[in-house]
Amino acid sequence: MRKSKKERQQLLMSTIQDNPFVTDEELAEKFQVSVQTIRLDRLELSIPELRERIKSVAEKRFDDEVKSLPIEEVIGEIIDIELDQNAISIFDVKEEHVFKRNQIARGHHVFAQANSLAVAVINDELALTAKANIQFIRSVKLHERVIAKAKVEKIDEAKGRTFVQVRSFVNNELVFTGDFEMYRSNNQ
Amino acid sequence: MRKSKKERQQLLMSTIQDNPFVTDEELAEKFQVSVQTIRLDRLELSIPELRERIKSVAEKRFDDEVKSLPIEEVIGEIIDIELDQNAISIFDVKEEHVFKRNQIARGHHVFAQANSLAVAVINDELALTAKANIQFIRSVKLHERVIAKAKVEKIDEAKGRTFVQVRSFVNNELVFTGDFEMYRSNNQ
DNA sequence: ACTACTCTTAGTACCTAGTCATAAGAACTC
DNA sequence: GAGTTCTTATGACTAGGTACTAAGAGTAGT
């Protein structure tokens, strides 16, 4: 037997939701009603026509592409630096940095902030990370501001190594520490 | 003066490439030719009509979504996984991952691949990194393909910790190792 | 100068997947 | 049986095309 109007419209919504590429004709066939009925339904439910639906899917994809490019680029903003001594950077945790399920920042973003600060503090053309010993003390959540402080512990000119300690805080609470052993580029 | 046919078709290609949402009429206006000429050009260049272009953009987005839902949270692409045992992912180093000056991959990308593989291999709602001991053995360069292999070393049910070792290779050469101590979410 | 050829433009018929408006029949509810 | 809602049909119109035919403009070869 054919469904009631309400039932049909409910199903119509979810059908289009998970397949926006379906035409009115296909829907009419599916629900055993006329094409006109489907169109009335869409009108009542404010569901745009096939072509508009496809277009908006395509546009969203375009937006996403523009958005996801610069994410990897910036790993915190350096607000203070004294080369070969210390440096401070801030990093605001946004939607794109957290696990969706629990809003906890993914470890590699917190690491990336610390690591790139360790690279920046070194007064050299370019430093590379050789080793790191890191510890995540407590998880960082969405919208928290992480302040990373790097301190150069020791410079071994002979071996071309520099040891940097980075501590990251949220509201003065320690959330991460890392001891980095860095190559100096002249030794690379 | 108006461009030659070849020039116009070259430009037409790139114009549509970076904005598939442009109509023949807009193109005709842009190149100061008739709509029919644009259509002949598209025919010669095998460029589909606006609606087909939009549709294919939308479809690609859909494909991506299906593909990227389970993997999205992982840096690099997982190609093999046995939960609580081992996993393998590949990560191609592109322009956006390297220092411009020397084409060497930034450490945090290599770390991110290893770290997220360590998260993925754990058979649990969600794992978090507690500690990590990492070593960059040799630098990874632009266009190299990093293959990370994660191995679960020990599961401490009582403490809710899992120990994972990750080794990353480029052409069978070890470039990175990391020992990760992971929280299990039930203990979080 | 005439022919041959490419390039461009115009026009017609047709298509899909719709919109909007009007009308009328069918099915329920009071 | 009347009133209301729901469904279907019909006609006119739209965007953004395809496919095809036809004709004029410009250039090159002989």
mmCIF file of N, CA and C (backbone and C1' of nucleotides) in Angstrom, chain C residues 6-25:
data_model
loop_
_atom_site.group_PDB
_atom_site.id
_atom_site.type_symbol
_atom_site.label_atom_id
_atom_site.label_comp_id
_atom_site.label_asym_id
_atom_site.label_seq_id
_atom_site.Cartn_x
_atom_site.Cartn_y
_atom_site.Cartn_z
ATOM 1 P P DT C 6 40.518 22.408 -44.094
ATOM 2 O "O5'" DT C 6 40.598 23.689 -43.144
ATOM 3 C "C5'" DT C 6 41.854 24.352 -42.948
ATOM 4 C "C4'" DT C 6 41.609 25.669 -42.231
ATOM 5 C "C3'" DT C 6 40.924 25.529 -40.874
ATOM 6 O "O3'" DT C 6 41.631 26.305 -39.929
ATOM 7 C "C1'" DT C 6 39.751 27.075 -42.230
ATOM 8 P P DC C 7 41.333 26.178 -38.311
ATOM 9 O "O5'" DC C 7 40.322 27.388 -38.105
ATOM 10 C "C5'" DC C 7 40.740 28.711 -38.443
ATOM 11 C "C4'" DC C 7 39.576 29.653 -38.310
ATOM 12 C "C3'" DC C 7 38.755 29.495 -37.026
ATOM 13 O "O3'" DC C 7 38.871 30.710 -36.291
ATOM 14 C "C1'" DC C 7 37.351 29.731 -38.937
ATOM 15 P P DT C 8 38.188 30.921 -34.869
ATOM 16 O "O5'" DT C 8 36.768 31.480 -35.294
ATOM 17 C "C5'" DT C 8 36.707 32.723 -35.994
ATOM 18 C "C4'" DT C 8 35.282 33.029 -36.375
ATOM 19 C "C3'" DT C 8 34.289 33.014 -35.211
ATOM 20 O "O3'" DT C 8 33.850 34.356 -35.011
ATOM 21 C "C1'" DT C 8 33.408 31.962 -37.159
ATOM 22 P P DT C 9 32.902 34.722 -33.771
ATOM 23 O "O5'" DT C 9 31.462 34.568 -34.437
ATOM 24 C "C5'" DT C 9 31.112 35.393 -35.549
ATOM 25 C "C4'" DT C 9 29.805 34.921 -36.139
ATOM 26 C "C3'" DT C 9 28.634 34.836 -35.148
ATOM 27 O "O3'" DT C 9 27.712 35.877 -35.459
ATOM 28 C "C1'" DT C 9 28.688 32.996 -36.679
ATOM 29 P P DA C 10 26.407 36.114 -34.590
ATOM 30 O "O5'" DA C 10 25.357 35.212 -35.386
ATOM 31 C "C5'" DA C 10 25.153 35.416 -36.780
ATOM 32 C "C4'" DA C 10 24.062 34.481 -37.266
ATOM 33 C "C3'" DA C 10 22.916 34.314 -36.265
ATOM 34 O "O3'" DA C 10 21.724 34.791 -36.890
ATOM 35 C "C1'" DA C 10 23.686 32.196 -37.085
ATOM 36 P P DG C 11 20.350 34.838 -36.170
ATOM 37 O "O5'" DG C 11 19.708 33.424 -36.537
ATOM 38 C "C5'" DG C 11 19.664 33.010 -37.903
ATOM 39 C "C4'" DG C 11 19.096 31.606 -37.975
ATOM 40 C "C3'" DG C 11 17.998 31.330 -36.940
ATOM 41 O "O3'" DG C 11 16.831 30.851 -37.609
ATOM 42 C "C1'" DG C 11 19.642 29.622 -36.848
ATOM 43 P P DT C 12 15.430 30.726 -36.851
ATOM 44 O "O5'" DT C 12 15.180 29.156 -36.833
ATOM 45 C "C5'" DT C 12 15.333 28.389 -38.033
ATOM 46 C "C4'" DT C 12 15.439 26.918 -37.655
ATOM 47 C "C3'" DT C 12 14.411 26.482 -36.619
ATOM 48 O "O3'" DT C 12 13.513 25.552 -37.196
ATOM 49 C "C1'" DT C 12 16.606 25.676 -36.090
ATOM 50 P P DA C 13 12.174 25.149 -36.349
ATOM 51 O "O5'" DA C 13 12.561 23.701 -35.797
ATOM 52 C "C5'" DA C 13 13.231 22.754 -36.636
ATOM 53 C "C4'" DA C 13 13.757 21.616 -35.779
ATOM 54 C "C3'" DA C 13 12.804 21.173 -34.660
ATOM 55 O "O3'" DA C 13 12.690 19.757 -34.666
ATOM 56 C "C1'" DA C 13 14.937 21.645 -33.762
ATOM 57 P P DC C 14 11.660 19.032 -33.677
ATOM 58 O "O5'" DC C 14 12.572 18.610 -32.443
ATOM 59 C "C5'" DC C 14 13.721 17.759 -32.662
ATOM 60 C "C4'" DC C 14 14.548 17.692 -31.411
ATOM 61 C "C3'" DC C 14 13.748 17.388 -30.138
ATOM 62 O "O3'" DC C 14 14.066 16.091 -29.664
ATOM 63 C "C1'" DC C 14 15.430 19.042 -29.779
ATOM 64 P P DC C 15 13.366 15.524 -28.332
ATOM 65 O "O5'" DC C 15 14.429 15.848 -27.215
ATOM 66 C "C5'" DC C 15 15.770 15.369 -27.371
ATOM 67 C "C4'" DC C 15 16.551 15.719 -26.120
ATOM 68 C "C3'" DC C 15 15.772 15.465 -24.844
ATOM 69 O "O3'" DC C 15 16.400 14.442 -24.086
ATOM 70 C "C1'" DC C 15 16.773 17.651 -24.849
ATOM 71 P P DT C 16 15.540 13.736 -22.912
ATOM 72 O "O5'" DT C 16 16.086 14.490 -21.629
ATOM 73 C "C5'" DT C 16 17.485 14.553 -21.394
ATOM 74 C "C4'" DT C 16 17.749 15.479 -20.235
ATOM 75 C "C3'" DT C 16 16.914 15.182 -18.987
ATOM 76 O "O3'" DT C 16 17.793 15.251 -17.890
ATOM 77 C "C1'" DT C 16 16.658 17.441 -19.594
ATOM 78 P P DA C 17 17.526 14.308 -16.589
ATOM 79 O "O5'" DA C 17 16.999 15.374 -15.554
ATOM 80 C "C5'" DA C 17 17.853 16.455 -15.161
ATOM 81 C "C4'" DA C 17 16.997 17.578 -14.661
ATOM 82 C "C3'" DA C 17 15.790 17.126 -13.810
ATOM 83 O "O3'" DA C 17 15.727 17.843 -12.599
ATOM 84 C "C1'" DA C 17 15.131 18.662 -15.430
ATOM 85 P P DG C 18 14.777 17.370 -11.425
ATOM 86 O "O5'" DG C 18 13.360 18.044 -11.827
ATOM 87 C "C5'" DG C 18 12.910 19.165 -11.163
ATOM 88 C "C4'" DG C 18 13.403 20.453 -11.794
ATOM 89 C "C3'" DG C 18 12.443 21.608 -11.587
ATOM 90 O "O3'" DG C 18 12.699 22.182 -10.341
ATOM 91 C "C1'" DG C 18 13.175 21.548 -13.855
ATOM 92 P P DT C 19 11.530 22.587 -9.419
ATOM 93 O "O5'" DT C 19 11.092 23.993 -10.046
ATOM 94 C "C5'" DT C 19 12.014 25.081 -10.076
ATOM 95 C "C4'" DT C 19 11.331 26.268 -10.751
ATOM 96 C "C3'" DT C 19 10.047 26.697 -10.046
ATOM 97 O "O3'" DT C 19 10.116 28.059 -9.667
ATOM 98 C "C1'" DT C 19 9.630 26.280 -12.377
ATOM 99 P P DC C 20 9.185 28.584 -8.494
ATOM 100 O "O5'" DC C 20 7.889 29.106 -9.294
ATOM 101 C "C5'" DC C 20 8.018 29.863 -10.491
ATOM 102 C "C4'" DC C 20 6.645 29.987 -11.135
ATOM 103 C "C3'" DC C 20 5.472 30.043 -10.137
ATOM 104 O "O3'" DC C 20 4.677 31.184 -10.426
ATOM 105 C "C1'" DC C 20 5.051 28.451 -11.846
ATOM 106 P P DA C 21 3.509 31.655 -9.447
ATOM 107 O "O5'" DA C 21 2.248 31.160 -10.293
ATOM 108 C "C5'" DA C 21 2.186 31.472 -11.678
ATOM 109 C "C4'" DA C 21 0.949 30.840 -12.286
ATOM 110 C "C3'" DA C 21 -0.269 30.794 -11.365
ATOM 111 O "O3'" DA C 21 -1.381 31.328 -12.059
ATOM 112 C "C1'" DA C 21 0.168 28.635 -12.251
ATOM 113 P P DT C 22 -2.787 31.566 -11.350
ATOM 114 O "O5'" DT C 22 -3.642 30.398 -12.007
ATOM 115 C "C5'" DT C 22 -3.560 30.190 -13.415
ATOM 116 C "C4'" DT C 22 -4.289 28.921 -13.783
ATOM 117 C "C3'" DT C 22 -5.603 28.708 -13.020
ATOM 118 O "O3'" DT C 22 -6.664 28.558 -13.947
ATOM 119 C "C1'" DT C 22 -4.273 26.740 -12.986
ATOM 120 P P DA C 23 -8.177 28.450 -13.463
ATOM 121 O "O5'" DA C 23 -8.406 26.876 -13.609
ATOM 122 C "C5'" DA C 23 -7.962 26.215 -14.794
ATOM 123 C "C4'" DA C 23 -8.188 24.723 -14.644
ATOM 124 C "C3'" DA C 23 -9.489 24.355 -13.924
ATOM 125 O "O3'" DA C 23 -10.209 23.443 -14.744
ATOM 126 C "C1'" DA C 23 -7.639 23.229 -12.955
ATOM 127 P P DA C 24 -11.738 23.141 -14.467
ATOM 128 O "O5'" DA C 24 -11.685 21.585 -14.133
ATOM 129 C "C5'" DA C 24 -10.808 20.727 -14.882
ATOM 130 C "C4'" DA C 24 -10.525 19.494 -14.063
ATOM 131 C "C3'" DA C 24 -11.738 18.984 -13.250
ATOM 132 O "O3'" DA C 24 -11.848 17.588 -13.404
ATOM 133 C "C1'" DA C 24 -9.865 19.180 -11.865
ATOM 134 P P DG C 25 -13.233 16.882 -13.230
ATOM 135 O "O5'" DG C 25 -12.806 15.474 -12.625
ATOM 136 C "C5'" DG C 25 -11.730 14.738 -13.208
ATOM 137 C "C4'" DG C 25 -10.961 14.020 -12.108
ATOM 138 C "C3'" DG C 25 -11.825 13.142 -11.191
ATOM 139 O "O3'" DG C 25 -11.193 11.872 -11.107
ATOM 140 C "C1'" DG C 25 -10.494 14.620 -9.902
#
